[in-house]
Amino acid sequence: MRCFPDPSSRGPRFATWAAAVCAALLAACSTVPDALPPPASGAPQDSAPLPPPIQRAQSRWTPVPWADLPGFEQDDTAAAWSAWIKSCERPGPALAPLCGQVRLLSLATPDEQRAWMRANLQPYRVEPLDGPAGDGLLTGYFEPLADAARQPQGAYTTPLYRPPATLNQRRPWYTRQEIDTLPEARAPLQGQEIAWLADPLDALILQIQGSGRVRIAEPDGSQRMVRLAYAGSNDQPYRSVGKWLLDQGLIRDSSWPGIKAWAAANPQRLQELLWSNPRVVFFREEPLEELDAQFGPRGAQGVPLTPGRSIAIDPQSIPYGTPVWLSSPGPLLALNRLVMAQDTGSAITGALRADYFAGWGAQAGDLAGRLKQPLKLWVLWPK
């Protein structure tokens, strides 16, 4: 689950392609989907009358012709198809009837996939309820990678916790500062430590991103790569540590490299920085098998995220599992592509707000930490 918008490597393309092929073959053996329509010939025409608008709790969908989607003819839609197949593991009622064909189309060309989308889906421009459509905001998130120890030792003194047994008995639960200073807050966390990190800021990044890959040194000297998945929070409000530093004029670069550089130069204020964000996230440990490692953590839809093709949205605006056309002109990253709405986050609210899943590791973290640019969205909804 994506928790916040603060600040990739992909898995091998072959492994992702192979996973999609296996899913398609298995689906073909177990279900009998509708026959696929023949590929369209010639240039596509937008001559059919448009349906009426659709209103959601947090957005209005205005129907548009396919020609309105920037870059639709150029996107490698095949790269998005494995993400769509993942969404078909837990489809919503409106999209479930299409999943048999979606699985078969994993082996199709982008032109065939586009022709099928035109025949079966209608694009709607996503707009806010309270005004005309304008530019929204696109940010990024990622899955951090950190080293840890199973037991506290040497520099490894910052714990990551499972949810305490008393978490639901007090809402909101204790703040980050109270957890660090009050005996009654620390007591329920005794024995709930999953692993210990050397850098408190790395622990904070894991909590902000909501999940992460951790290479744990076990007591016997062996190492295990595991995934720490979101398992709950203390229900306290999120506060950006980057904004805290900016508001005080302490930094100009609020990326994670900039924040870490300030912390290294001001170790006496590190605790103050950490306490400025009262929200704490708790985790559960999951094995990270070879196939699982080719995808990100499970998002709020309950399916694994795909780098570059999964986004977090407000589910009151766009339902989970919906195919979405995303357009963002830059300046950091120019995007016109098919993505899947598979996650959400506490700061991802409103019609024109999305968080782009960049992948895992340092390169993804650098992209996610700097991504903040205009956004337009179109949902692709069954006719």
Coordinates of C-alpha atoms in Angstrom, one line a residue:
M1 CA 0.0 0.0 0.0
R2 CA 1.2 3.5 -0.9
C3 CA 1.2 5.7 2.2
F4 CA 2.5 9.1 1.3
P5 CA 3.9 11.0 -1.7
D6 CA 7.5 11.8 -0.5
P7 CA 10.5 10.8 -1.9
S8 CA 14.1 1.6 -11.0
S9 CA 15.2 -0.8 -11.8
R10 CA 12.7 -3.1 -13.4
G11 CA 12.8 -6.9 -13.3
P12 CA 14.1 -8.5 -16.5
R13 CA 11.7 -7.9 -19.4
F14 CA 11.8 -11.6 -20.2
A15 CA 10.7 -12.6 -16.8
T16 CA 7.7 -10.2 -16.9
W17 CA 6.8 -11.4 -20.4
A18 CA 7.1 -15.0 -19.3
A19 CA 4.8 -14.4 -16.4
A20 CA 2.2 -12.8 -18.6
V21 CA 2.4 -15.8 -21.1
C22 CA 2.0 -18.3 -18.3
A23 CA -1.0 -16.3 -17.0
A24 CA -2.6 -16.3 -20.4
L25 CA -2.1 -20.0 -21.0
L26 CA -3.5 -21.0 -17.6
A27 CA -6.5 -18.7 -18.1
A28 CA -7.1 -20.2 -21.5
C29 CA -7.1 -23.7 -20.0
S30 CA -9.5 -22.9 -17.1
T31 CA -12.0 -20.5 -18.8
V32 CA -13.7 -20.0 -22.1
P33 CA -13.6 -16.3 -22.8
D34 CA -15.6 -14.6 -25.5
A35 CA -14.2 -14.7 -29.0
L36 CA -11.9 -11.8 -29.8
P37 CA -13.2 -9.3 -32.4
P38 CA -11.2 -9.2 -35.7
P39 CA -8.5 -6.6 -35.9
A40 CA -9.7 -3.2 -37.2
S41 CA -8.6 -2.3 -40.7
G42 CA -7.6 1.1 -41.8
A43 CA -7.5 4.3 -39.7
P44 CA -9.7 4.2 -36.6
Q45 CA -12.8 6.4 -36.8
D46 CA -14.4 8.3 -33.9
S47 CA -17.8 8.6 -35.5
A48 CA -20.0 6.9 -32.9
P49 CA -22.1 9.2 -30.7
L50 CA -20.7 9.7 -27.2
P51 CA -22.4 8.4 -24.1
P52 CA -23.5 10.7 -21.2
P53 CA -21.1 11.8 -18.5
I54 CA -20.6 9.6 -15.4
Q55 CA -20.4 11.1 -11.9
R56 CA -18.3 9.5 -9.1
A57 CA -18.1 10.6 -5.5
Q58 CA -14.9 12.7 -6.1
S59 CA -14.9 13.2 -9.9
R60 CA -16.9 13.7 -13.1
W61 CA -16.1 11.6 -16.2
T62 CA -16.7 13.4 -19.5
P63 CA -16.7 11.1 -22.6
V64 CA -14.3 12.0 -25.3
P65 CA -13.2 10.5 -28.7
W66 CA -10.1 8.3 -28.7
A67 CA -8.3 11.0 -30.7
D68 CA -8.2 13.1 -27.6
L69 CA -5.7 10.8 -25.8
P70 CA -2.2 12.2 -26.3
G71 CA 0.2 9.6 -27.7
F72 CA -2.3 6.7 -27.8
E73 CA -0.9 5.4 -31.1
Q74 CA 2.7 5.5 -29.9
D75 CA 2.5 3.7 -26.5
D76 CA 3.9 0.2 -26.2
T77 CA 0.6 -1.1 -24.7
A78 CA 2.1 -4.6 -24.5
A79 CA 4.3 -3.4 -21.7
A80 CA 1.1 -2.5 -19.7
W81 CA -0.6 -5.8 -20.3
S82 CA 1.0 -7.7 -17.5
A83 CA -0.2 -5.1 -15.1
W84 CA -3.8 -5.4 -16.5
I85 CA -3.6 -9.2 -16.1
K86 CA -2.6 -8.7 -12.5
S87 CA -5.7 -6.5 -12.0
C88 CA -7.8 -9.4 -13.4
E89 CA -6.8 -11.4 -10.3
R90 CA -9.2 -9.2 -8.4
P91 CA -11.3 -7.3 -10.9
G92 CA -14.3 -5.1 -10.1
P93 CA -17.7 -6.1 -11.4
A94 CA -17.7 -3.7 -14.4
L95 CA -14.3 -4.9 -15.7
A96 CA -14.5 -8.6 -14.8
P97 CA -16.3 -9.7 -18.0
L98 CA -13.4 -8.4 -20.1
C99 CA -10.7 -10.3 -18.3
G100 CA -10.9 -13.5 -20.4
Q101 CA -10.1 -11.4 -23.5
V102 CA -7.5 -9.3 -21.7
R103 CA -5.6 -12.5 -20.9
L104 CA -5.7 -13.8 -24.5
L105 CA -4.5 -10.4 -25.7
S106 CA -1.3 -10.6 -23.7
L107 CA 0.2 -12.3 -26.8
A108 CA -1.2 -9.7 -29.2
T109 CA 0.6 -6.8 -30.8
P110 CA 0.1 -3.2 -29.6
D111 CA -2.0 -2.5 -32.7
E112 CA -4.3 -5.4 -31.9
Q113 CA -4.5 -4.4 -28.3
R114 CA -5.4 -0.8 -29.3
A115 CA -8.1 -2.1 -31.8
W116 CA -9.6 -4.2 -29.0
M117 CA -9.7 -1.2 -26.6
R118 CA -11.4 0.9 -29.1
A119 CA -14.0 -1.8 -29.7
N120 CA -14.7 -2.5 -26.0
L121 CA -13.9 0.6 -24.0
Q122 CA -14.9 4.3 -23.9
P123 CA -12.4 7.0 -22.8
Y124 CA -13.7 9.6 -20.3
R125 CA -11.7 12.6 -19.2
V126 CA -11.4 12.8 -15.4
E127 CA -12.5 16.2 -14.0
P128 CA -13.0 17.6 -10.5
L129 CA -16.6 17.9 -9.4
D130 CA -16.3 21.5 -8.4
G131 CA -14.8 23.1 -11.5
P132 CA -13.5 22.7 -15.0
A133 CA -10.8 20.2 -15.9
G134 CA -7.3 21.6 -15.4
D135 CA -3.9 20.1 -14.7
G136 CA -3.6 17.8 -11.7
L137 CA -0.5 16.6 -9.8
L138 CA 1.6 13.6 -10.5
T139 CA 4.2 12.4 -7.9
G140 CA 6.1 9.2 -7.6
Y141 CA 6.8 6.4 -5.1
F142 CA 9.0 3.4 -5.0
E143 CA 10.0 0.3 -3.0
P144 CA 13.1 1.0 -1.0
L145 CA 15.9 -1.5 -0.6
A146 CA 17.8 -1.5 2.8
D147 CA 20.2 -3.7 4.8
A148 CA 19.1 -4.8 8.3
A149 CA 19.9 -7.1 11.1
R150 CA 17.5 -9.5 12.8
Q151 CA 18.9 -8.5 16.2
P152 CA 20.2 -5.1 17.4
Q153 CA 24.0 -5.0 16.9
G154 CA 26.6 -2.4 16.2
A155 CA 25.1 0.4 14.1
Y156 CA 21.8 -1.5 13.6
T157 CA 19.7 0.1 16.4
T158 CA 16.6 1.4 14.7
P159 CA 13.7 -1.1 14.8
L160 CA 10.9 -1.7 12.4
Y161 CA 7.8 -3.1 14.1
R162 CA 4.9 -5.5 13.5
P163 CA 1.5 -3.9 14.6
P164 CA 1.2 -4.0 18.5
A165 CA -1.6 -6.0 20.0
T166 CA -3.1 -2.8 21.4
L167 CA -3.2 -0.9 18.1
N168 CA -7.0 -1.0 17.8
Q169 CA -7.6 -0.2 21.4
R170 CA -6.5 3.4 21.0
R171 CA -7.1 5.6 18.0
P172 CA -5.1 7.4 17.1
W173 CA -2.3 5.4 18.6
Y174 CA 0.9 7.1 20.1
T175 CA 2.9 9.5 18.0
R176 CA 6.4 8.9 16.8
Q177 CA 7.8 11.0 19.7
E178 CA 5.6 9.3 22.3
I179 CA 6.8 5.9 21.0
D180 CA 10.4 7.0 21.5
T181 CA 9.9 8.5 25.0
L182 CA 6.9 7.1 26.8
P183 CA 7.2 3.7 28.6
E184 CA 3.5 3.0 28.1
A185 CA 3.9 3.4 24.3
R186 CA 7.1 1.3 24.2
A187 CA 5.8 -1.6 26.2
P188 CA 3.3 -2.9 23.6
L189 CA 6.1 -2.9 21.0
Q190 CA 8.5 -5.2 23.0
G191 CA 8.9 -8.4 21.0
Q192 CA 7.3 -6.9 17.9
E193 CA 10.6 -5.9 16.2
I194 CA 11.0 -7.5 12.8
A195 CA 14.5 -6.2 12.0
W196 CA 16.9 -3.3 12.9
L197 CA 18.3 -0.7 10.5
A198 CA 21.4 1.4 10.8
D199 CA 20.0 4.6 9.5
P200 CA 16.8 6.1 11.1
L201 CA 16.1 8.0 7.9
D202 CA 16.1 4.7 5.9
A203 CA 13.5 3.4 8.4
L204 CA 11.5 6.6 7.9
I205 CA 11.7 6.2 4.1
L206 CA 10.4 2.6 4.4
Q207 CA 7.5 3.9 6.5
I208 CA 6.7 6.7 4.1
Q209 CA 6.7 4.5 1.1
G210 CA 4.7 1.9 2.9
S211 CA 6.7 -1.2 2.0
G212 CA 10.3 -2.2 1.1
R213 CA 12.8 -4.9 0.3
V214 CA 15.1 -5.7 3.2
R215 CA 18.3 -7.8 3.2
I216 CA 18.4 -9.2 6.7
A217 CA 21.5 -10.5 8.4
E218 CA 20.4 -13.5 10.5
P219 CA 22.0 -14.5 13.8
D220 CA 23.6 -17.6 12.2
G221 CA 25.4 -15.3 9.7
S222 CA 23.2 -16.0 6.7
Q223 CA 21.3 -13.3 4.8
R224 CA 17.7 -13.3 3.6
M225 CA 16.0 -10.9 1.2
V226 CA 12.4 -10.3 2.4
R227 CA 9.6 -7.9 1.7
L228 CA 8.2 -5.8 4.4
A229 CA 4.6 -5.1 3.5
Y230 CA 2.2 -2.5 5.0
A231 CA 0.3 -3.8 8.0
G232 CA -1.2 -0.7 9.6
S233 CA -0.3 2.7 11.1
N234 CA -0.7 4.7 14.3
D235 CA -3.4 6.8 12.6
Q236 CA -1.5 10.0 13.2
P237 CA -1.4 12.6 10.4
Y238 CA 1.4 12.5 8.0
R239 CA 3.8 15.5 8.0
S240 CA 6.5 15.9 5.3
V241 CA 10.0 16.1 6.8
G242 CA 11.1 17.8 3.6
K243 CA 8.5 20.5 4.1
W244 CA 9.5 20.9 7.7
L245 CA 13.1 21.7 6.6
L246 CA 11.9 24.0 3.8
D247 CA 9.6 26.0 6.0
Q248 CA 12.5 26.8 8.3
G249 CA 14.8 27.8 5.5
L250 CA 17.2 24.9 6.4
I251 CA 17.4 23.4 2.9
R252 CA 16.6 24.2 -0.7
D253 CA 16.8 20.6 -2.0
S254 CA 14.0 18.6 -0.4
S255 CA 14.8 15.3 -2.2
W256 CA 16.0 12.4 0.0
P257 CA 19.7 13.0 -0.9
G258 CA 19.2 16.7 0.2
I259 CA 17.5 15.6 3.4
K260 CA 20.2 13.1 4.2
A261 CA 22.9 15.6 3.6
W262 CA 21.3 18.0 6.0
A263 CA 20.9 15.3 8.6
A264 CA 24.6 14.3 8.3
A265 CA 25.7 17.9 8.8
N266 CA 23.2 18.4 11.8
P267 CA 23.2 15.1 13.7
Q268 CA 22.1 17.0 16.9
R269 CA 18.8 17.8 15.2
L270 CA 18.0 14.4 13.7
Q271 CA 15.6 13.4 16.4
E272 CA 13.7 16.7 16.0
L273 CA 13.5 16.1 12.3
L274 CA 12.1 12.6 12.8
W275 CA 9.6 13.7 15.4
S276 CA 8.2 16.4 13.0
N277 CA 6.3 13.5 11.3
P278 CA 4.1 11.9 14.0
R279 CA 2.9 9.0 11.7
V280 CA 4.4 5.5 12.1
V281 CA 3.8 2.6 9.9
F282 CA 3.9 -1.1 11.0
F283 CA 4.9 -4.0 8.7
R284 CA 4.5 -7.7 8.1
E285 CA 7.3 -9.8 6.8
E286 CA 6.8 -11.7 3.5
P287 CA 9.1 -14.0 1.6
L288 CA 10.4 -12.7 -1.7
E289 CA 10.6 -15.5 -4.2
E290 CA 12.2 -15.1 -7.6
L291 CA 8.9 -14.5 -9.4
D292 CA 7.7 -12.1 -6.7
A293 CA 10.9 -10.1 -7.1
Q294 CA 9.9 -9.2 -10.7
F295 CA 6.9 -7.1 -9.4
G296 CA 6.4 -4.6 -6.7
P297 CA 4.5 -5.0 -3.4
R298 CA 0.7 -5.5 -3.4
G299 CA -1.2 -2.3 -3.7
A300 CA -4.5 -1.5 -2.2
Q301 CA -6.3 -3.5 -5.0
G302 CA -4.5 -6.5 -3.6
V303 CA -2.4 -7.3 -6.6
P304 CA 1.4 -6.8 -7.2
L305 CA 2.4 -3.4 -8.7
T306 CA 4.2 -3.1 -12.0
P307 CA 7.0 -0.5 -12.4
G308 CA 6.0 2.3 -14.7
R309 CA 2.5 0.9 -15.3
S310 CA 0.8 1.0 -11.8
I311 CA -0.5 4.2 -10.2
A312 CA -2.0 5.1 -6.9
I313 CA -5.3 7.1 -7.1
D314 CA -8.2 8.2 -5.0
P315 CA -10.7 5.2 -5.2
Q316 CA -13.6 7.7 -4.7
S317 CA -12.6 9.1 -8.1
I318 CA -11.3 6.0 -10.0
P319 CA -12.1 2.4 -9.0
Y320 CA -9.3 0.0 -8.4
G321 CA -8.4 -2.1 -11.4
T322 CA -9.5 0.5 -13.9
P323 CA -7.3 1.0 -17.0
V324 CA -6.3 4.7 -17.2
W325 CA -4.6 6.8 -19.9
L326 CA -2.1 9.1 -18.2
S327 CA -0.5 12.2 -19.7
S328 CA 2.2 14.3 -18.1
P329 CA 4.5 16.5 -20.1
G330 CA 7.5 16.7 -17.7
P331 CA 9.8 18.4 -17.0
L332 CA 11.4 15.3 -15.3
L333 CA 9.6 12.6 -17.2
A334 CA 7.4 12.9 -20.3
L335 CA 4.6 10.3 -20.1
N336 CA 1.7 9.3 -22.4
R337 CA 0.9 5.8 -21.5
L338 CA -1.6 3.1 -20.4
V339 CA -1.5 2.5 -16.6
M340 CA -3.6 0.6 -14.1
A341 CA -5.2 2.1 -11.0
Q342 CA -4.0 -0.4 -8.4
D343 CA -3.1 1.5 -5.2
T344 CA -3.9 4.5 -3.1
G345 CA -2.4 6.6 -0.3
S346 CA -3.4 8.9 2.5
A347 CA -2.2 12.0 0.5
I348 CA -3.6 10.8 -2.8
T349 CA -7.0 12.5 -2.8
G350 CA -9.2 14.2 -5.4
A351 CA -10.0 13.7 -9.1
L352 CA -6.7 14.7 -10.7
R353 CA -4.1 13.2 -8.3
A354 CA -1.9 10.2 -9.0
D355 CA 1.3 8.6 -7.7
Y356 CA 3.4 6.8 -10.2
F357 CA 5.1 3.5 -9.1
A358 CA 8.7 3.9 -10.2
G359 CA 10.0 0.4 -9.1
W360 CA 12.5 -0.5 -6.5
G361 CA 16.0 0.5 -5.5
A362 CA 18.1 3.6 -5.6
Q363 CA 17.4 4.6 -9.2
A364 CA 13.7 4.3 -8.7
G365 CA 14.0 6.2 -5.4
D366 CA 15.8 9.1 -7.1
L367 CA 13.0 9.3 -9.8
A368 CA 10.2 9.1 -7.3
G369 CA 11.8 11.7 -5.0
R370 CA 12.0 14.3 -7.7
L371 CA 8.8 13.6 -9.7
K372 CA 6.3 16.5 -9.3
Q373 CA 4.6 17.6 -12.5
P374 CA 1.3 18.4 -14.2
L375 CA -1.2 15.5 -14.9
K376 CA -4.2 14.7 -17.0
L377 CA -6.1 11.4 -16.7
W378 CA -8.7 9.5 -18.8
V379 CA -10.4 6.4 -17.6
L380 CA -11.0 3.6 -20.1
W381 CA -14.4 2.2 -19.1
P382 CA -16.5 -0.7 -20.6
K383 CA -19.0 0.4 -23.2

